[in-house]
Tab-separated table of C-alpha atoms in Angstrom:
chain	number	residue	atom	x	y	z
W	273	UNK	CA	20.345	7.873	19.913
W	274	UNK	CA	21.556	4.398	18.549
W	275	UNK	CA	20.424	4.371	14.765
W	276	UNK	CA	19.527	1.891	12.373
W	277	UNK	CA	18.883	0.763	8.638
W	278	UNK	CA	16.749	-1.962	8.311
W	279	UNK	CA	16.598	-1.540	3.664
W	280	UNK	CA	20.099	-2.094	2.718
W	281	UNK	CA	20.609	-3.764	-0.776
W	282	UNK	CA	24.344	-5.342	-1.964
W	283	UNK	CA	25.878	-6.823	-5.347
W	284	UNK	CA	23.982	-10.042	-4.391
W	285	UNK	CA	20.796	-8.267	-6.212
W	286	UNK	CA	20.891	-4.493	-7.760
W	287	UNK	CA	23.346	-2.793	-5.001
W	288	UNK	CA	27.167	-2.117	-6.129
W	289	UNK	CA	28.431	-2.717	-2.920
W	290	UNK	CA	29.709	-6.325	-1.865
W	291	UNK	CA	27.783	-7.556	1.620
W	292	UNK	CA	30.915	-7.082	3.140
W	293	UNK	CA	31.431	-3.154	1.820
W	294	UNK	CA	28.134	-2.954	3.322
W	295	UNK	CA	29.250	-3.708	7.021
W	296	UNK	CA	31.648	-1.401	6.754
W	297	UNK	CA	30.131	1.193	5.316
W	298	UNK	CA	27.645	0.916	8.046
W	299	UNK	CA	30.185	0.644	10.554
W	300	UNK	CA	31.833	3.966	9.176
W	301	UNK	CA	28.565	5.341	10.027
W	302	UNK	CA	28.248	4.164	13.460
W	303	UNK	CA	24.858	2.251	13.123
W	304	UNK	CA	24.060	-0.352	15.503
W	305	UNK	CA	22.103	-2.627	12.823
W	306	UNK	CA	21.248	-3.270	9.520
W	307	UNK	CA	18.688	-5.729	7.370
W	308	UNK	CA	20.281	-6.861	4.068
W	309	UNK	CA	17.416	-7.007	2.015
W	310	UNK	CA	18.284	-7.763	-1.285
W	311	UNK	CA	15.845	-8.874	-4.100
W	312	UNK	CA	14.436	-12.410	-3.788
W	313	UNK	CA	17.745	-13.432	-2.275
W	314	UNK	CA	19.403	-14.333	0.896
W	315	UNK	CA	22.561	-15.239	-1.406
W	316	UNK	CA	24.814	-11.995	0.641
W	317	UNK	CA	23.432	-12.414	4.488
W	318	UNK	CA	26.099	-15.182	4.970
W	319	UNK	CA	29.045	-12.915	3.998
W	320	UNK	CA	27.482	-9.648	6.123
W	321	UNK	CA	26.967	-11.837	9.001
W	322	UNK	CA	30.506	-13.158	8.751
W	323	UNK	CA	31.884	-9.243	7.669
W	324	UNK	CA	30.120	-8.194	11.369
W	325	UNK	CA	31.182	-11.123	13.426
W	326	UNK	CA	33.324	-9.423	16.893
W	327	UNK	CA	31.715	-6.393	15.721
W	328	UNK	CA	29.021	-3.828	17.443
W	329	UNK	CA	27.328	-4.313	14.051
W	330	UNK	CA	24.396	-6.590	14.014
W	331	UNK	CA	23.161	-7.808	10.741
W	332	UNK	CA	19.132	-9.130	10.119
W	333	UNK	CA	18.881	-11.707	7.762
W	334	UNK	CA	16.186	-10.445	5.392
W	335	UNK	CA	14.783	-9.851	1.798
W	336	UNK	CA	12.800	-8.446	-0.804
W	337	UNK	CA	9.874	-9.960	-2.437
W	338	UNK	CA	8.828	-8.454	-5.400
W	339	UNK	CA	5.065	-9.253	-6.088
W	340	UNK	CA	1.735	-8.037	-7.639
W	341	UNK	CA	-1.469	-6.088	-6.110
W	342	UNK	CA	-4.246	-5.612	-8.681
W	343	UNK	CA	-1.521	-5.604	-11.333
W	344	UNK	CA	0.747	-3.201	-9.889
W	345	UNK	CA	4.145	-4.298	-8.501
W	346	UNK	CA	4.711	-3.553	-4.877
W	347	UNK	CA	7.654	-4.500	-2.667
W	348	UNK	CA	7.295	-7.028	0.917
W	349	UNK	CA	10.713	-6.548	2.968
W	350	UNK	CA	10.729	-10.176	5.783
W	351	UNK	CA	13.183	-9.749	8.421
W	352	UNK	CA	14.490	-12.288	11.101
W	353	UNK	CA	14.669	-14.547	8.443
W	354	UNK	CA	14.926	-18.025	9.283
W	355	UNK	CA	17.885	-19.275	7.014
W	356	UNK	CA	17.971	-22.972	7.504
W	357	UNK	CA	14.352	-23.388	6.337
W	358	UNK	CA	14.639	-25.386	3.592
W	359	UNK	CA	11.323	-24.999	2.039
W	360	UNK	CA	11.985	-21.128	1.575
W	361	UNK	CA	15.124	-21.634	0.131
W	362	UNK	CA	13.129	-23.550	-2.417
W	363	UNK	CA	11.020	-20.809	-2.780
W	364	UNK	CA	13.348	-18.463	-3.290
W	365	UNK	CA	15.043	-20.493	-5.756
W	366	UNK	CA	11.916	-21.248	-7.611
W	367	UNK	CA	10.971	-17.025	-7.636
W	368	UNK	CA	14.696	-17.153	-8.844
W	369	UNK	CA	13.581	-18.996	-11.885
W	370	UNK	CA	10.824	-16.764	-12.705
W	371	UNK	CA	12.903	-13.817	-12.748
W	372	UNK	CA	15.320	-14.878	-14.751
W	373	UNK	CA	12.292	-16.249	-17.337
W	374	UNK	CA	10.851	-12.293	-17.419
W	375	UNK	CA	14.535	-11.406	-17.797
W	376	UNK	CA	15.026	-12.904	-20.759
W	377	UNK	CA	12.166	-12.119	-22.511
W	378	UNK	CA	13.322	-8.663	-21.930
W	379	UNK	CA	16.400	-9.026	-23.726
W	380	UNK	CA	14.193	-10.666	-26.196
W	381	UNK	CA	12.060	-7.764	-26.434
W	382	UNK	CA	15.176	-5.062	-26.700
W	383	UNK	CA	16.454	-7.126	-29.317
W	384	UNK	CA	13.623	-7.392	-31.507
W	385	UNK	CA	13.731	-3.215	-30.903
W	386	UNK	CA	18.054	-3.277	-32.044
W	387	UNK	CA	18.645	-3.099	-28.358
W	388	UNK	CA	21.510	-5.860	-28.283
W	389	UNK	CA	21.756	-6.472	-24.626
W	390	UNK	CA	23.705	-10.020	-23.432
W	391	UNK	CA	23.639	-11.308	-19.222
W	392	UNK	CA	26.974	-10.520	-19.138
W	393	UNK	CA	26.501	-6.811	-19.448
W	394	UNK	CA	23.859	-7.237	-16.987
W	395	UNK	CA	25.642	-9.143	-14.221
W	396	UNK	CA	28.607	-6.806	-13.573
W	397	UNK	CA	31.520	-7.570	-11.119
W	398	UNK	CA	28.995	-11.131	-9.896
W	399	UNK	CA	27.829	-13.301	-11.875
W	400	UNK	CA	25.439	-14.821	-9.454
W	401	UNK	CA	23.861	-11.635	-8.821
W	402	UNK	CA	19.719	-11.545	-8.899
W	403	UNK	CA	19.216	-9.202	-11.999
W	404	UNK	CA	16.692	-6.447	-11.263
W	405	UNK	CA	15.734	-3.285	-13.377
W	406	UNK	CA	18.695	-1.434	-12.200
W	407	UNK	CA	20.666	-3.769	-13.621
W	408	UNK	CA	18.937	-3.341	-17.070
W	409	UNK	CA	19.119	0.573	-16.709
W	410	UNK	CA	23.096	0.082	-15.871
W	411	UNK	CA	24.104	-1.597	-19.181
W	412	UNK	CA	21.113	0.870	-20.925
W	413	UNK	CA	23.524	3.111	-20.207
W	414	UNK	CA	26.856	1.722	-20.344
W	415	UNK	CA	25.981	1.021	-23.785
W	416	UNK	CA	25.058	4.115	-24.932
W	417	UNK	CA	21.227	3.762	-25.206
W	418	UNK	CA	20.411	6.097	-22.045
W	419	UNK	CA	22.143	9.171	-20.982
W	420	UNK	CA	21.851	7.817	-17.264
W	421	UNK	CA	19.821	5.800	-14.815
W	422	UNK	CA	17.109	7.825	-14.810
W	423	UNK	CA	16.632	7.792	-18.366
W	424	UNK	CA	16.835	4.689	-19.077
W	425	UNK	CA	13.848	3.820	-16.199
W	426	UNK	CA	11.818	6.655	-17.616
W	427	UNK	CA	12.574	5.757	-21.279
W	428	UNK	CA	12.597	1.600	-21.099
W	429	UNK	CA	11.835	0.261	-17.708
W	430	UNK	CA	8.511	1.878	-16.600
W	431	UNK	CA	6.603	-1.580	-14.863
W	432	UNK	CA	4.419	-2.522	-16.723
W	433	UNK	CA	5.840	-1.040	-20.458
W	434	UNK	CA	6.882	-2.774	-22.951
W	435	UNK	CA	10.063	-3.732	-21.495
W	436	UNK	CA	8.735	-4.185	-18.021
W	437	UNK	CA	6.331	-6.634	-17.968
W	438	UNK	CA	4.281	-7.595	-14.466
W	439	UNK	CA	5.489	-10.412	-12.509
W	440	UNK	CA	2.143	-12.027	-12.909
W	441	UNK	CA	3.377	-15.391	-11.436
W	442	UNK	CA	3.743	-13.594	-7.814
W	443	UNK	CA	1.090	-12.730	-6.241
W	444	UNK	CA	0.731	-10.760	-3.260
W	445	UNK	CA	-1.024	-14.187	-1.184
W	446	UNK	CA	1.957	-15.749	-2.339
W	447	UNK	CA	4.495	-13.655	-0.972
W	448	UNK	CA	3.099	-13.369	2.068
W	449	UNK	CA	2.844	-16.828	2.253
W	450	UNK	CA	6.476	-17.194	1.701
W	451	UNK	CA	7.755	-15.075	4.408
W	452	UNK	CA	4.985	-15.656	7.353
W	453	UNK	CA	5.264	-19.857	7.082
W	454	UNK	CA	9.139	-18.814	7.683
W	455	UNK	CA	8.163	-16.911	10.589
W	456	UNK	CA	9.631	-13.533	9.194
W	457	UNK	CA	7.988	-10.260	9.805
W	458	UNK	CA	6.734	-9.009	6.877
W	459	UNK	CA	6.854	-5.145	6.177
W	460	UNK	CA	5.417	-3.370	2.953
W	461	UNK	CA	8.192	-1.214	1.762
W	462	UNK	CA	7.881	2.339	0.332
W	463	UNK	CA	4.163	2.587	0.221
W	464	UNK	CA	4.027	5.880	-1.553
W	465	UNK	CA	6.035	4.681	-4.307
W	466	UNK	CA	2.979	2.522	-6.005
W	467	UNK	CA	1.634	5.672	-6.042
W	468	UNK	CA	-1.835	4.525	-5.280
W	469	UNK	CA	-4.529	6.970	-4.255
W	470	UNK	CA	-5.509	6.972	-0.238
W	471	UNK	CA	-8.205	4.472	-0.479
W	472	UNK	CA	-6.438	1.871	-2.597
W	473	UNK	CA	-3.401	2.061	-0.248
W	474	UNK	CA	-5.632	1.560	2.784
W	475	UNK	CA	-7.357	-0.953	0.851
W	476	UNK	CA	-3.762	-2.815	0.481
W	477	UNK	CA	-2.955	-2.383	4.259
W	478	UNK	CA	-5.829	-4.025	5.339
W	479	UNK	CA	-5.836	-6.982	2.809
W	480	UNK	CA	-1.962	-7.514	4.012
W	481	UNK	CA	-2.516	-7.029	7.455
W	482	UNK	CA	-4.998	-9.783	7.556
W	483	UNK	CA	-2.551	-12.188	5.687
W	484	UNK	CA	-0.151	-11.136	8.707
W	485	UNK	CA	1.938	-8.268	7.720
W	486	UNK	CA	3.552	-6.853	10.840
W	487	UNK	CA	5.388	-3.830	10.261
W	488	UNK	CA	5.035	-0.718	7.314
W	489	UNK	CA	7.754	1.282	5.654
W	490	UNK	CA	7.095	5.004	7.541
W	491	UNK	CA	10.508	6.444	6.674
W	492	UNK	CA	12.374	6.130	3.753
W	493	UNK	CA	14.615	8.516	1.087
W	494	UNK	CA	11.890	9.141	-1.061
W	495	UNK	CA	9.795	10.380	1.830
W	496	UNK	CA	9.818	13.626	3.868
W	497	UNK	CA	8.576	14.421	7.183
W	498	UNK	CA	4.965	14.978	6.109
W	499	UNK	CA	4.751	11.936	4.397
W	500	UNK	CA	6.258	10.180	6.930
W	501	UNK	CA	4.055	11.408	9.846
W	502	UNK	CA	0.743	10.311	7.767
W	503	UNK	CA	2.207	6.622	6.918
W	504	UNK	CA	3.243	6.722	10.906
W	505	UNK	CA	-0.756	7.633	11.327
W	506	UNK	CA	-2.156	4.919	9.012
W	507	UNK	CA	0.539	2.260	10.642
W	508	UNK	CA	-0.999	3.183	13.844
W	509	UNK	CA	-4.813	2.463	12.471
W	510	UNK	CA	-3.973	-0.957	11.297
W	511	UNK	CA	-2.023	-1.419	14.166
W	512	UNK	CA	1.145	-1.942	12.303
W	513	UNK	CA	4.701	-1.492	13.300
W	514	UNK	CA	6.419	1.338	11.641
W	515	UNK	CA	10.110	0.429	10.321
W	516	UNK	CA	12.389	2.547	8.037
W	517	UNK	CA	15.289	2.424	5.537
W	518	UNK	CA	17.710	3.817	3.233
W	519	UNK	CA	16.920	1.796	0.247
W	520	UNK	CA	20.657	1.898	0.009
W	521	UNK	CA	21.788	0.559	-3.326
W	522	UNK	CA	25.561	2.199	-3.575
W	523	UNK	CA	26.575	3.480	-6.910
W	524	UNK	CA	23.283	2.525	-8.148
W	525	UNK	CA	21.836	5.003	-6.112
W	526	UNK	CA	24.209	7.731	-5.571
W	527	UNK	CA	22.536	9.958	-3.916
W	528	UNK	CA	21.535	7.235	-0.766
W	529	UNK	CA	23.735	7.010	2.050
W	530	UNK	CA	23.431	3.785	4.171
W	531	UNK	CA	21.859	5.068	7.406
W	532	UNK	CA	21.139	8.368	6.282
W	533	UNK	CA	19.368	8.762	2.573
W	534	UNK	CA	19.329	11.762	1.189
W	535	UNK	CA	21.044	13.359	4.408
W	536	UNK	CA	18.057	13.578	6.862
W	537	UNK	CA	17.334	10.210	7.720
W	538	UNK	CA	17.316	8.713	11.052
W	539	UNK	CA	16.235	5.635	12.189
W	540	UNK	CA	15.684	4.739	15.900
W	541	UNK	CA	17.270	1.347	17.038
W	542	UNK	CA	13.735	1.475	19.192
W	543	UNK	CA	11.860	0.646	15.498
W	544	UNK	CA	14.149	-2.336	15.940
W	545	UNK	CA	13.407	-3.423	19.760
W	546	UNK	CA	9.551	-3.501	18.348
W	547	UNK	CA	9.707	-5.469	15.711
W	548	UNK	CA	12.349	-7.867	17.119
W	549	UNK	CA	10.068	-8.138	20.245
W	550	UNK	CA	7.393	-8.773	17.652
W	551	UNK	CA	9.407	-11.892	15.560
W	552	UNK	CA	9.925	-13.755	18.598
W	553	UNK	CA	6.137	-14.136	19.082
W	554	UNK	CA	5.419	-15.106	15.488
């Protein structure tokens, strides 16, 4: 069975891996594809593309919009990204900007707590990266104010705490918006992360399904087969596509293997044939 990743993050948002370590890496694993979807960026699909070029490797240009839903944060992956639309660029530039405003009033807000944290201990080996939380929880503990990741997202970067405040700016609307006027196909990623209760995630799938999302997140690391099989059900209600992916973030995420996750992940390249047969009709 030909296998796939279609949530594979670089160093062009919170991944350690350069878009170019992350062809190869997938290459190592014989996939057959991959979606770079880093954090309101496409800043990394130009050197993946070029990293795959000759290659049995195919890389989908794609992201991840970061957004609100009744004042939670939830996560839209677009794939088959149209890259010479000019008016998402601008978009993306412009979510850019309101990132890095939220970003630096948390730096503000550690500081006013004796939390001295500067962008350069955020931005590690690129400078242009799109700073995320994991970046945050890196230098939390590089500095010596977390014993590890996990701490420091339990301890200082809960969403909506005191450190992590809600993108309020992006609304769910908008981020559709963004990705179905560039013809993408929208897919809400790791569902049972909000950790909403049955109704309010049904109540989510049918307000995004009738703004055009296309495709939902069925398998993922953080899910196991029983979870899987019910978000395969409710994909099947709304008449969804299910997708899948690692959430591969390298380092950042040690214990996610590109392809694989945790170790039992396996993604069909026929996921793929369905939702590319799907963008070409959008």
């Amino acid at each position: 069975m030909e296998l796939v990743d279609l949530h594979v993050h670089s160093n062009a948002s919170d991944g350690t891996c350069s878009p170019t370590e992350v062809v190869s890496l997938a290459q190592q694993k014989g996939l057959c594809a991959i979606a770079l979807t880093d954090h309101d960026t496409v800043d990394g699909v130009a050197e993946a593309l070029l990293a795959a070029k000759g290659s049995s490797l195919t890389v989908i240009p794609g992201t991840e919009l970061s957004c609100t839903f009744e004042g939670k944060e939830i996560h839209i992956l677009g794939l088959f990204l149209n890259l010479e639309d000019s008016a998402f660029l601008e978009e993306l530039s412009r979510l850019r900007k309101i990132r890095d405003k939220r970003n630096q009033e948390m730096l503000s807000r550690f500081l006013a707590d004796g939390i001295s944290i500067t962008r350069e201990d955020l931005c590690l080996e690129n400078p242009n990266t799109v700073i995320t939380r994991a970046h945050f929880a890196h230098a939390l503990v590089s500095l010596g104010y977390a014993k590890d990741m996990d701490s420091a997202f339990k301890k200082y970067l809960q969403y909506g705490g005191r450190y992590c405040m809600p993108k309020k700016e992006i609304s769910y609307q908008h981020a559709m918006e963004i990705l179905t006027k560039n013809h993408a196909v929208p897919i809400l990623a790791h569902p049972l992360q909000y950790k909403l209760d049955r109704p309010k995630l049904l109540e989510l799938l049918a307000t995004l399904k009738e703004l055009g999302l296309v495709g939902l997140e069925c398998y993922h690391s953080s899910n196991n087969e029983y979870e899987s099989r019910i978000l395969k059900e409710m994909a099947d209600s709304y008449g969804l596509l299910p997708s899948g992916g690692s959430d591969f973030h390298g380092e950042n995420k040690p214990h996610i293997s590109i392809g694989s996750g945790r170790g039992g992940l396996r993604i069909s390249k026929l996921l793929l044939d369905d939702l590319r047969a799907k963008a070409t009709n959008i």
